[in-house]
PDB file of C-alpha atoms in Angstrom:
ATOM      1  CA  UNK A   1     -44.036  19.378 -16.773  1.00 41.00           C
ATOM      2  CA  UNK A   2     -40.937  19.470 -19.225  1.00 44.00           C
ATOM      3  CA  UNK A   3     -37.704  21.367 -19.415  1.00 44.00           C
ATOM      4  CA  UNK A   4     -36.115  22.526 -22.538  1.00 43.00           C
ATOM      5  CA  UNK A   5     -32.512  21.335 -22.408  1.00 46.00           C
ATOM      6  CA  UNK A   6     -30.320  22.015 -25.581  1.00 48.00           C
ATOM      7  CA  UNK A   7     -33.607  22.222 -27.877  1.00 47.00           C
ATOM      8  CA  UNK A   8     -35.109  19.003 -26.452  1.00 59.00           C
ATOM      9  CA  UNK A   9     -37.947  19.251 -23.989  1.00 63.00           C
ATOM     10  CA  UNK A  10     -36.893  16.984 -20.841  1.00 71.00           C
ATOM     11  CA  UNK A  11     -39.076  15.086 -18.764  1.00 84.00           C
ATOM     12  CA  UNK A  12     -39.538  16.616 -15.358  1.00 88.00           C
ATOM     13  CA  UNK A  13     -39.799  14.550 -11.898  1.00 93.00           C
ATOM     14  CA  UNK A  14     -43.315  14.321 -11.926  1.00 92.00           C
ATOM     15  CA  UNK A  15     -42.484  11.518 -14.527  1.00 95.00           C
ATOM     16  CA  UNK A  16     -39.764   9.586 -12.882  1.00 96.00           C
ATOM     17  CA  UNK A  17     -39.552   7.300 -15.494  1.00 96.00           C
ATOM     18  CA  UNK A  18     -39.545   9.032 -18.251  1.00 96.00           C
ATOM     19  CA  UNK A  19     -36.284  10.938 -16.227  1.00 95.00           C
ATOM     20  CA  UNK A  20     -35.175   7.496 -16.153  1.00 96.00           C
ATOM     21  CA  UNK A  21     -35.585   6.748 -20.049  1.00 96.00           C
ATOM     22  CA  UNK A  22     -33.979  10.095 -20.833  1.00 95.00           C
ATOM     23  CA  UNK A  23     -30.872   9.184 -18.233  1.00 95.00           C
ATOM     24  CA  UNK A  24     -30.337   6.090 -20.664  1.00 96.00           C
ATOM     25  CA  UNK A  25     -30.194   8.092 -24.119  1.00 95.00           C
ATOM     26  CA  UNK A  26     -27.357  10.213 -21.600  1.00 95.00           C
ATOM     27  CA  UNK A  27     -25.723   7.058 -20.839  1.00 96.00           C
ATOM     28  CA  UNK A  28     -25.243   6.173 -24.642  1.00 97.00           C
ATOM     29  CA  UNK A  29     -24.228   9.390 -25.531  1.00 97.00           C
ATOM     30  CA  UNK A  30     -21.211   9.031 -22.984  1.00 98.00           C
ATOM     31  CA  UNK A  31     -20.776   5.220 -23.977  1.00 98.00           C
ATOM     32  CA  UNK A  32     -20.315   6.978 -27.444  1.00 98.00           C
ATOM     33  CA  UNK A  33     -18.308   9.310 -26.765  1.00 98.00           C
ATOM     34  CA  UNK A  34     -15.825   7.223 -24.773  1.00 98.00           C
ATOM     35  CA  UNK A  35     -15.860   4.666 -27.935  1.00 97.00           C
ATOM     36  CA  UNK A  36     -14.510   8.012 -30.146  1.00 97.00           C
ATOM     37  CA  UNK A  37     -12.245   8.864 -27.464  1.00 97.00           C
ATOM     38  CA  UNK A  38     -10.676   5.234 -27.647  1.00 96.00           C
ATOM     39  CA  UNK A  39     -10.240   5.652 -31.617  1.00 96.00           C
ATOM     40  CA  UNK A  40      -9.046   9.249 -31.043  1.00 96.00           C
ATOM     41  CA  UNK A  41      -6.234   9.203 -28.563  1.00 96.00           C
ATOM     42  CA  UNK A  42      -3.773   6.572 -30.604  1.00 95.00           C
ATOM     43  CA  UNK A  43      -3.321   9.315 -33.417  1.00 95.00           C
ATOM     44  CA  UNK A  44      -3.897  12.589 -31.297  1.00 95.00           C
ATOM     45  CA  UNK A  45      -2.985  11.722 -27.941  1.00 95.00           C
ATOM     46  CA  UNK A  46      -4.621  13.991 -25.345  1.00 96.00           C
ATOM     47  CA  UNK A  47      -5.221  17.009 -27.769  1.00 97.00           C
ATOM     48  CA  UNK A  48      -8.061  19.330 -26.369  1.00 97.00           C
ATOM     49  CA  UNK A  49     -10.840  17.428 -28.546  1.00 97.00           C
ATOM     50  CA  UNK A  50      -9.307  14.805 -26.326  1.00 97.00           C
ATOM     51  CA  UNK A  51      -9.353  16.567 -22.790  1.00 98.00           C
ATOM     52  CA  UNK A  52     -12.986  17.949 -23.311  1.00 98.00           C
ATOM     53  CA  UNK A  53     -14.387  14.603 -24.199  1.00 98.00           C
ATOM     54  CA  UNK A  54     -12.716  12.883 -21.054  1.00 98.00           C
ATOM     55  CA  UNK A  55     -14.080  15.612 -18.968  1.00 98.00           C
ATOM     56  CA  UNK A  56     -17.622  15.181 -20.356  1.00 98.00           C
ATOM     57  CA  UNK A  57     -17.234  11.392 -19.553  1.00 98.00           C
ATOM     58  CA  UNK A  58     -15.510  12.033 -16.004  1.00 98.00           C
ATOM     59  CA  UNK A  59     -18.776  14.882 -15.302  1.00 97.00           C
ATOM     60  CA  UNK A  60     -21.444  12.488 -16.224  1.00 97.00           C
ATOM     61  CA  UNK A  61     -20.008   9.195 -14.710  1.00 97.00           C
ATOM     62  CA  UNK A  62     -18.990  10.484 -11.298  1.00 97.00           C
ATOM     63  CA  UNK A  63     -22.805  12.662 -10.453  1.00 94.00           C
ATOM     64  CA  UNK A  64     -25.102  11.636 -13.458  1.00 94.00           C
ATOM     65  CA  UNK A  65     -24.719   8.123 -13.331  1.00 95.00           C
ATOM     66  CA  UNK A  66     -24.174   7.775  -9.530  1.00 95.00           C
ATOM     67  CA  UNK A  67     -27.528   9.455  -8.673  1.00 95.00           C
ATOM     68  CA  UNK A  68     -29.435   7.409 -11.344  1.00 96.00           C
ATOM     69  CA  UNK A  69     -28.221   4.320 -10.144  1.00 95.00           C
ATOM     70  CA  UNK A  70     -28.979   5.536  -6.731  1.00 96.00           C
ATOM     71  CA  UNK A  71     -32.749   6.537  -7.985  1.00 96.00           C
ATOM     72  CA  UNK A  72     -32.770   2.579  -9.224  1.00 96.00           C
ATOM     73  CA  UNK A  73     -31.535   0.868  -5.927  1.00 96.00           C
ATOM     74  CA  UNK A  74     -32.793   3.225  -3.221  1.00 96.00           C
ATOM     75  CA  UNK A  75     -36.173   3.864  -4.644  1.00 96.00           C
ATOM     76  CA  UNK A  76     -37.329   2.160  -7.808  1.00 96.00           C
ATOM     77  CA  UNK A  77     -36.023  -1.413  -7.176  1.00 94.00           C
ATOM     78  CA  UNK A  78     -37.670  -1.639  -3.872  1.00 94.00           C
ATOM     79  CA  UNK A  79     -41.002  -0.267  -5.209  1.00 93.00           C
ATOM     80  CA  UNK A  80     -40.834  -2.670  -7.760  1.00 92.00           C
ATOM     81  CA  UNK A  81     -40.307  -5.808  -5.279  1.00 90.00           C
ATOM     82  CA  UNK A  82     -43.111  -4.695  -3.223  1.00 88.00           C
ATOM     83  CA  UNK A  83     -45.493  -3.778  -6.297  1.00 85.00           C
ATOM     84  CA  UNK A  84     -44.507  -7.228  -7.582  1.00 79.00           C
ATOM     85  CA  UNK A  85     -44.809  -8.998  -4.502  1.00 72.00           C
ATOM     86  CA  UNK A  86     -40.951 -10.364  -4.437  1.00 72.00           C
ATOM     87  CA  UNK A  87     -41.222 -11.467  -8.082  1.00 76.00           C
ATOM     88  CA  UNK A  88     -38.735  -8.987  -8.730  1.00 84.00           C
ATOM     89  CA  UNK A  89     -36.247 -10.064  -6.414  1.00 87.00           C
ATOM     90  CA  UNK A  90     -34.044 -12.059  -8.669  1.00 89.00           C
ATOM     91  CA  UNK A  91     -34.086  -9.360 -11.339  1.00 91.00           C
ATOM     92  CA  UNK A  92     -33.361  -6.691  -9.008  1.00 92.00           C
ATOM     93  CA  UNK A  93     -30.372  -8.661  -7.592  1.00 93.00           C
ATOM     94  CA  UNK A  94     -29.175  -9.235 -11.417  1.00 94.00           C
ATOM     95  CA  UNK A  95     -29.121  -5.392 -11.792  1.00 95.00           C
ATOM     96  CA  UNK A  96     -27.496  -4.091  -8.514  1.00 96.00           C
ATOM     97  CA  UNK A  97     -24.744  -6.842  -9.332  1.00 96.00           C
ATOM     98  CA  UNK A  98     -24.415  -5.047 -12.948  1.00 97.00           C
ATOM     99  CA  UNK A  99     -24.458  -1.568 -11.319  1.00 97.00           C
ATOM    100  CA  UNK A 100     -21.786  -3.018  -8.662  1.00 97.00           C
ATOM    101  CA  UNK A 101     -19.537  -4.441 -11.542  1.00 97.00           C
ATOM    102  CA  UNK A 102     -19.807  -0.879 -13.829  1.00 97.00           C
ATOM    103  CA  UNK A 103     -18.949   1.051 -10.716  1.00 96.00           C
ATOM    104  CA  UNK A 104     -15.686  -1.410 -10.546  1.00 97.00           C
ATOM    105  CA  UNK A 105     -15.110  -1.066 -14.277  1.00 97.00           C
ATOM    106  CA  UNK A 106     -15.638   3.091 -13.721  1.00 97.00           C
ATOM    107  CA  UNK A 107     -12.797   3.073 -10.935  1.00 96.00           C
ATOM    108  CA  UNK A 108     -10.248   1.284 -13.227  1.00 96.00           C
ATOM    109  CA  UNK A 109     -11.214   3.641 -16.275  1.00 97.00           C
ATOM    110  CA  UNK A 110     -11.353   7.045 -13.883  1.00 97.00           C
ATOM    111  CA  UNK A 111      -7.603   7.512 -13.425  1.00 97.00           C
ATOM    112  CA  UNK A 112      -6.523   7.041 -16.638  1.00 97.00           C
ATOM    113  CA  UNK A 113      -9.860   9.396 -17.910  1.00 98.00           C
ATOM    114  CA  UNK A 114      -8.589  12.363 -15.638  1.00 98.00           C
ATOM    115  CA  UNK A 115      -5.319  11.887 -17.008  1.00 98.00           C
ATOM    116  CA  UNK A 116      -6.422  12.831 -20.537  1.00 97.00           C
ATOM    117  CA  UNK A 117      -8.550  15.717 -19.126  1.00 98.00           C
ATOM    118  CA  UNK A 118      -5.429  17.251 -17.531  1.00 97.00           C
ATOM    119  CA  UNK A 119      -3.917  16.540 -20.843  1.00 96.00           C
ATOM    120  CA  UNK A 120      -1.612  14.162 -19.661  1.00 95.00           C
ATOM    121  CA  UNK A 121      -0.584  11.141 -22.619  1.00 87.00           C
ATOM    122  CA  UNK A 122      -1.983   7.878 -21.535  1.00 91.00           C
ATOM    123  CA  UNK A 123      -3.174   5.315 -22.812  1.00 87.00           C
ATOM    124  CA  UNK A 124      -6.727   3.876 -21.893  1.00 92.00           C
ATOM    125  CA  UNK A 125      -7.299  -0.012 -20.879  1.00 93.00           C
ATOM    126  CA  UNK A 126      -9.186  -0.944 -24.171  1.00 95.00           C
ATOM    127  CA  UNK A 127     -10.601  -4.148 -22.728  1.00 95.00           C
ATOM    128  CA  UNK A 128     -11.820  -2.356 -19.585  1.00 94.00           C
ATOM    129  CA  UNK A 129     -13.245   0.579 -21.703  1.00 97.00           C
ATOM    130  CA  UNK A 130     -14.984  -1.849 -24.294  1.00 97.00           C
ATOM    131  CA  UNK A 131     -16.278  -3.987 -21.144  1.00 97.00           C
ATOM    132  CA  UNK A 132     -17.781  -1.052 -19.330  1.00 98.00           C
ATOM    133  CA  UNK A 133     -20.013   0.168 -22.811  1.00 98.00           C
ATOM    134  CA  UNK A 134     -20.773  -3.364 -23.599  1.00 98.00           C
ATOM    135  CA  UNK A 135     -22.316  -3.600 -19.975  1.00 98.00           C
ATOM    136  CA  UNK A 136     -23.609  -0.654 -20.128  1.00 97.00           C
ATOM    137  CA  UNK A 137     -25.478  -1.150 -23.314  1.00 98.00           C
ATOM    138  CA  UNK A 138     -26.782  -4.576 -22.299  1.00 98.00           C
ATOM    139  CA  UNK A 139     -28.077  -3.189 -18.911  1.00 97.00           C
ATOM    140  CA  UNK A 140     -29.682   0.147 -20.372  1.00 97.00           C
ATOM    141  CA  UNK A 141     -31.388  -2.116 -23.129  1.00 97.00           C
ATOM    142  CA  UNK A 142     -32.798  -4.609 -20.123  1.00 96.00           C
ATOM    143  CA  UNK A 143     -34.162  -1.958 -18.324  1.00 96.00           C
ATOM    144  CA  UNK A 144     -35.750  -0.312 -21.394  1.00 97.00           C
ATOM    145  CA  UNK A 145     -37.413  -3.050 -22.817  1.00 96.00           C
ATOM    146  CA  UNK A 146     -38.119  -4.975 -19.648  1.00 93.00           C
ATOM    147  CA  UNK A 147     -37.928  -2.853 -16.239  1.00 95.00           C
ATOM    148  CA  UNK A 148     -39.345   0.379 -17.327  1.00 96.00           C
ATOM    149  CA  UNK A 149     -42.166  -0.718 -19.662  1.00 95.00           C
ATOM    150  CA  UNK A 150     -43.332  -3.267 -16.338  1.00 91.00           C
ATOM    151  CA  UNK A 151     -42.933  -0.520 -13.900  1.00 94.00           C
ATOM    152  CA  UNK A 152     -45.317   1.391 -16.190  1.00 95.00           C
ATOM    153  CA  UNK A 153     -48.185  -1.023 -15.227  1.00 93.00           C
ATOM    154  CA  UNK A 154     -47.375  -2.029 -11.647  1.00 92.00           C
ATOM    155  CA  UNK A 155     -46.278   1.206 -10.364  1.00 94.00           C
ATOM    156  CA  UNK A 156     -49.090   3.483  -8.864  1.00 94.00           C
ATOM    157  CA  UNK A 157     -49.657   7.066  -8.724  1.00 94.00           C
ATOM    158  CA  UNK A 158     -48.577   7.032  -5.464  1.00 94.00           C
ATOM    159  CA  UNK A 159     -45.581   5.187  -6.001  1.00 95.00           C
ATOM    160  CA  UNK A 160     -44.749   7.239  -9.126  1.00 95.00           C
ATOM    161  CA  UNK A 161     -45.013   9.974  -7.200  1.00 95.00           C
ATOM    162  CA  UNK A 162     -42.570   8.955  -3.926  1.00 95.00           C
ATOM    163  CA  UNK A 163     -40.143   7.999  -6.973  1.00 96.00           C
ATOM    164  CA  UNK A 164     -40.100  11.361  -8.404  1.00 96.00           C
ATOM    165  CA  UNK A 165     -39.885  13.322  -5.045  1.00 95.00           C
ATOM    166  CA  UNK A 166     -37.055  10.867  -3.977  1.00 96.00           C
ATOM    167  CA  UNK A 167     -35.075  11.646  -7.285  1.00 95.00           C
ATOM    168  CA  UNK A 168     -35.710  15.355  -7.290  1.00 95.00           C
ATOM    169  CA  UNK A 169     -34.478  15.485  -3.596  1.00 95.00           C
ATOM    170  CA  UNK A 170     -31.284  13.692  -4.478  1.00 94.00           C
ATOM    171  CA  UNK A 171     -30.368  16.103  -7.119  1.00 92.00           C
ATOM    172  CA  UNK A 172     -31.426  19.137  -4.758  1.00 92.00           C
ATOM    173  CA  UNK A 173     -34.497  20.100  -7.059  1.00 89.00           C
ATOM    174  CA  UNK A 174     -37.573  21.289  -5.642  1.00 88.00           C
ATOM    175  CA  UNK A 175     -40.639  18.756  -6.756  1.00 83.00           C
ATOM    176  CA  UNK A 176     -43.253  20.528  -8.847  1.00 82.00           C
ATOM    177  CA  UNK A 177     -46.305  18.229  -8.404  1.00 78.00           C
ATOM    178  CA  UNK A 178     -48.279  17.586 -11.716  1.00 74.00           C
ATOM    179  CA  UNK A 179     -51.054  19.678 -12.292  1.00 70.00           C
TER     180      UNK A 179
END
C-alpha cells in the first residue's frame, strides 16, 4: 500500500526497504536546504525564510532521522547480520560508527540552527555543516548502492514483515499487512 504525500506516492511499511530509500531522499533534501541556508545567512541573516529553513532542518533531524537510524540499527542491521551469517558485521560496525559521527555533528549544529529558527543573528559553523552534509551524502550513497540492494536479495518475506512492523510501531502507526 502507498500513500500520497505532497503529490508523490510514498511507500508504506509493508515495503520497509522502499521506506528507507524514500527517507534517504528526504535526508538529501534537508542537506540541500542546509547548504542553501549556509549561503543565505551571510547576506540575509535570520530572516523569515532562514527561520523556516532552520525549523524544517531541525524537525527532520530531531525526529525522522532519529527514527530512521533506529530502524537500521535496531532492526535492519541485525536482520542483515543474521541473514548474511555474520558477513555483515564489519559493514554494520562502519555504518553504526557513521551514525554516531552524524549524531555528534548534529549535536554541534543544532544549537545555532535553533537560534536561527528563533530569529537570532548567528553564524553556523560552515566546517561542521559541510562535514555533516558530506557524511550524510556518502552514507546514503553507500546504503543505496550496497546495503539496500543486498538486503533485497538476502532478507526473507518474514524478515521484511518484521522490519516493517517494527518501523511502523516506532512511529506509532498501525501496520497494515500487504493484501
